[in-house]
Every structure is written in structure tokens, then in C-alpha cells.
PDB file of C-alpha atoms in Angstrom:
ATOM      1  CA  MET A  21      76.033 139.395  73.118  1.00  0.00           C
ATOM      2  CA  GLU A  22      77.461 135.921  72.200  1.00  0.00           C
ATOM      3  CA  SER A  23      78.549 133.707  75.084  1.00  0.00           C
ATOM      4  CA  LEU A  24      82.186 132.942  75.577  1.00  0.00           C
ATOM      5  CA  HIS A  25      83.203 129.306  75.073  1.00  0.00           C
ATOM      6  CA  ILE A  26      85.958 128.168  77.437  1.00  0.00           C
ATOM      7  CA  THR A  27      88.207 125.149  76.917  1.00  0.00           C
ATOM      8  CA  LYS A  28      90.046 123.681  79.839  1.00  0.00           C
ATOM      9  CA  ASN A  29      91.738 120.384  80.870  1.00  0.00           C
ATOM     10  CA  ALA A  30      90.331 118.648  83.890  1.00  0.00           C
ATOM     11  CA  ILE A  31      89.538 115.280  85.488  1.00  0.00           C
ATOM     12  CA  LEU A  32      85.990 114.126  84.799  1.00  0.00           C
ATOM     13  CA  ASP A  33      84.893 113.513  88.363  1.00  0.00           C
ATOM     14  CA  GLY A  34      81.306 112.343  87.817  1.00  0.00           C
ATOM     15  CA  VAL A  35      78.623 111.660  85.260  1.00  0.00           C
ATOM     16  CA  GLU A  36      74.917 111.535  86.021  1.00  0.00           C
ATOM     17  CA  ARG A  37      72.389 110.383  83.477  1.00  0.00           C
ATOM     18  CA  LEU A  38      69.400 112.702  83.230  1.00  0.00           C
ATOM     19  CA  ASN A  39      66.037 112.314  81.545  1.00  0.00           C
ATOM     20  CA  ASN A  40      66.232 112.251  77.742  1.00  0.00           C
ATOM     21  CA  SER A  41      65.403 115.373  75.756  1.00  0.00           C
ATOM     22  CA  ARG A  42      61.930 115.849  74.276  1.00  0.00           C
ATOM     23  CA  ASN A  43      63.374 114.260  71.075  1.00  0.00           C
ATOM     24  CA  GLY A  44      64.630 111.222  72.963  1.00  0.00           C
ATOM     25  CA  ASN A  45      68.287 112.143  72.915  1.00  0.00           C
ATOM     26  CA  PRO A  46      70.523 111.531  76.016  1.00  0.00           C
ATOM     27  CA  ARG A  47      71.295 114.178  78.540  1.00  0.00           C
ATOM     28  CA  TYR A  48      74.020 114.076  81.235  1.00  0.00           C
ATOM     29  CA  LYS A  49      75.253 116.151  84.106  1.00  0.00           C
ATOM     30  CA  PHE A  50      79.112 116.360  84.219  1.00  0.00           C
ATOM     31  CA  THR A  51      81.224 117.323  87.241  1.00  0.00           C
ATOM     32  CA  PHE A  52      84.893 118.274  86.824  1.00  0.00           C
ATOM     33  CA  GLU A  53      87.593 117.996  89.520  1.00  0.00           C
ATOM     34  CA  GLY A  54      89.778 121.055  89.676  1.00  0.00           C
ATOM     35  CA  LEU A  55      87.419 123.340  87.758  1.00  0.00           C
ATOM     36  CA  ASN A  56      84.668 123.422  90.450  1.00  0.00           C
ATOM     37  CA  ILE A  57      81.979 123.380  87.777  1.00  0.00           C
ATOM     38  CA  SER A  58      79.222 121.047  86.835  1.00  0.00           C
ATOM     39  CA  GLY A  59      76.879 121.330  83.953  1.00  0.00           C
ATOM     40  CA  THR A  60      74.681 119.540  81.447  1.00  0.00           C
ATOM     41  CA  ASN A  61      74.999 118.958  77.788  1.00  0.00           C
ATOM     42  CA  GLN A  62      72.557 120.835  75.542  1.00  0.00           C
ATOM     43  CA  ALA A  63      69.380 118.997  74.567  1.00  0.00           C
ATOM     44  CA  ASP A  64      69.928 117.115  71.326  1.00  0.00           C
ATOM     45  CA  ALA A  65      73.663 117.689  71.238  1.00  0.00           C
ATOM     46  CA  GLY A  66      75.158 115.341  68.645  1.00  0.00           C
ATOM     47  CA  TRP A  67      78.664 115.203  70.142  1.00  0.00           C
ATOM     48  CA  ILE A  68      77.295 113.158  73.128  1.00  0.00           C
ATOM     49  CA  TYR A  69      76.959 110.118  70.729  1.00  0.00           C
ATOM     50  CA  GLY A  70      80.767 110.206  70.116  1.00  0.00           C
ATOM     51  CA  ILE A  71      81.684 109.382  73.674  1.00  0.00           C
ATOM     52  CA  THR A  72      80.756 106.892  76.401  1.00  0.00           C
ATOM     53  CA  PRO A  73      80.542 109.248  79.363  1.00  0.00           C
ATOM     54  CA  ARG A  74      80.783 106.552  82.067  1.00  0.00           C
ATOM     55  CA  ASN A  75      84.038 105.200  80.586  1.00  0.00           C
ATOM     56  CA  LEU A  76      85.611 108.722  80.946  1.00  0.00           C
ATOM     57  CA  GLU A  77      84.925 109.089  84.681  1.00  0.00           C
ATOM     58  CA  GLY A  78      88.230 109.671  86.544  1.00  0.00           C
ATOM     59  CA  MET A  79      90.006 110.311  83.238  1.00  0.00           C
ATOM     60  CA  PRO A  80      91.844 113.478  82.079  1.00  0.00           C
ATOM     61  CA  VAL A  81      89.617 115.237  79.580  1.00  0.00           C
ATOM     62  CA  THR A  82      89.374 118.469  77.640  1.00  0.00           C
ATOM     63  CA  VAL A  83      86.041 120.179  78.322  1.00  0.00           C
ATOM     64  CA  GLU A  84      84.492 123.002  76.416  1.00  0.00           C
ATOM     65  CA  PHE A  85      81.760 124.883  78.149  1.00  0.00           C
ATOM     66  CA  HIS A  86      79.937 128.263  78.354  1.00  0.00           C
ATOM     67  CA  HIS A  87      77.667 130.074  80.800  1.00  0.00           C
ATOM     68  CA  THR A  88      74.119 131.019  79.932  1.00  0.00           C
ATOM     69  CA  LYS A  89      72.774 134.515  80.782  1.00  0.00           C
ATOM     70  CA  SER A  90      71.087 132.966  83.846  1.00  0.00           C
ATOM     71  CA  GLY A  91      74.549 131.610  85.014  1.00  0.00           C
ATOM     72  CA  LYS A  92      74.019 127.928  84.182  1.00  0.00           C
ATOM     73  CA  VAL A  93      77.005 125.924  82.792  1.00  0.00           C
ATOM     74  CA  VAL A  94      76.432 124.233  79.484  1.00  0.00           C
ATOM     75  CA  ILE A  95      78.911 121.583  78.483  1.00  0.00           C
ATOM     76  CA  ASP A  96      79.679 121.850  74.736  1.00  0.00           C
ATOM     77  CA  ASP A  97      82.144 118.960  74.427  1.00  0.00           C
ATOM     78  CA  VAL A  98      84.078 116.454  76.478  1.00  0.00           C
ATOM     79  CA  ALA A  99      86.979 114.575  74.936  1.00  0.00           C
ATOM     80  CA  LEU A 100      89.643 112.295  76.417  1.00  0.00           C
ATOM     81  CA  ILE A 101      93.001 114.145  76.292  1.00  0.00           C
ATOM     82  CA  LYS A 102      94.878 113.108  73.261  1.00  0.00           C
ATOM     83  CA  VAL A 103      98.059 111.102  73.771  1.00  0.00           C
ATOM     84  CA  LYS A 104     100.854 110.304  71.297  1.00  0.00           C
ATOM     85  CA  ARG A 105     103.249 107.348  71.516  1.00  0.00           C
ATOM     86  CA  ASN A 106     106.201 107.163  69.178  1.00  0.00           C
ATOM     87  CA  GLY A 107     104.713 110.046  67.170  1.00  0.00           C
ATOM     88  CA  LYS A 108     101.381 108.226  66.670  1.00  0.00           C
ATOM     89  CA  LEU A 109      98.139 109.590  68.035  1.00  0.00           C
ATOM     90  CA  LEU A 110      96.462 106.863  70.161  1.00  0.00           C
ATOM     91  CA  THR A 111      92.796 106.022  69.892  1.00  0.00           C
ATOM     92  CA  GLU A 112      90.470 106.672  72.752  1.00  0.00           C
ATOM     93  CA  ARG A 113      90.536 103.003  73.643  1.00  0.00           C
ATOM     94  CA  GLU A 114      94.369 102.803  73.554  1.00  0.00           C
ATOM     95  CA  THR A 115      94.604 105.972  75.672  1.00  0.00           C
ATOM     96  CA  LEU A 116      92.219 104.524  78.279  1.00  0.00           C
ATOM     97  CA  GLU A 117      94.178 101.242  78.367  1.00  0.00           C
ATOM     98  CA  LEU A 118      97.460 103.217  78.808  1.00  0.00           C
ATOM     99  CA  ILE A 119      95.989 105.333  81.665  1.00  0.00           C
ATOM    100  CA  LYS A 120      94.610 102.313  83.435  1.00  0.00           C
ATOM    101  CA  LYS A 121      97.925 100.496  83.169  1.00  0.00           C
ATOM    102  CA  TYR A 122      99.811 103.255  84.812  1.00  0.00           C
ATOM    103  CA  ASN A 123      97.262 104.242  87.455  1.00  0.00           C
TER     104      ASN A 123
END
């Protein structure tokens, strides 16, 4: 049976750097406020290179995850929630600046 991938919005509460995978790629443990879950990215997941996890701490994100047969949570993707201003989609940097300005 294929695992169910779930997508939710949450606040990224914490990021912990773990040991690299056997192939030398980064691994992280993510904790999300409001979802009461924490999990790690898969070893050698390419999406992890598209974000700077520490910069997203405390920020609203969309998280995709699934549970393994043994009950572990695997994080499949984390992305800053997309924001539009005047009909234009803001970049991650612009969104972070906007959030920090109003927090």
C-alpha cells in the first residue's frame, strides 16, 4: 500500500541539523507548531537544497509529509507560504522581509 502524503499549513517551530546522509547530503529534523508533529527529510532529498531551513524558523510554511509503516514522520517538502502583493507573487526573500516588517 502506498503511503498517503498530507499537505498542511503550519508555523515552522524548530529546525535541528542532523548528521549528513551516507552520500554527504544534509538532513534536518523539523518541528511544526499547531500540527504536533516533527520529522526528518529523507536522505538525499533534493528539495532541501532549495530552502534555507534556519531562515524559515518561526515562519508560516506549507509542509508536505507522510508516515512510514513504522509510524515515523518523513518531511517531503517545506515551503514558505506564497504571498501576493498587487497581483504579483512575492519571492521568498520579499515574503520574509514583509513578514518581519509586520511582526
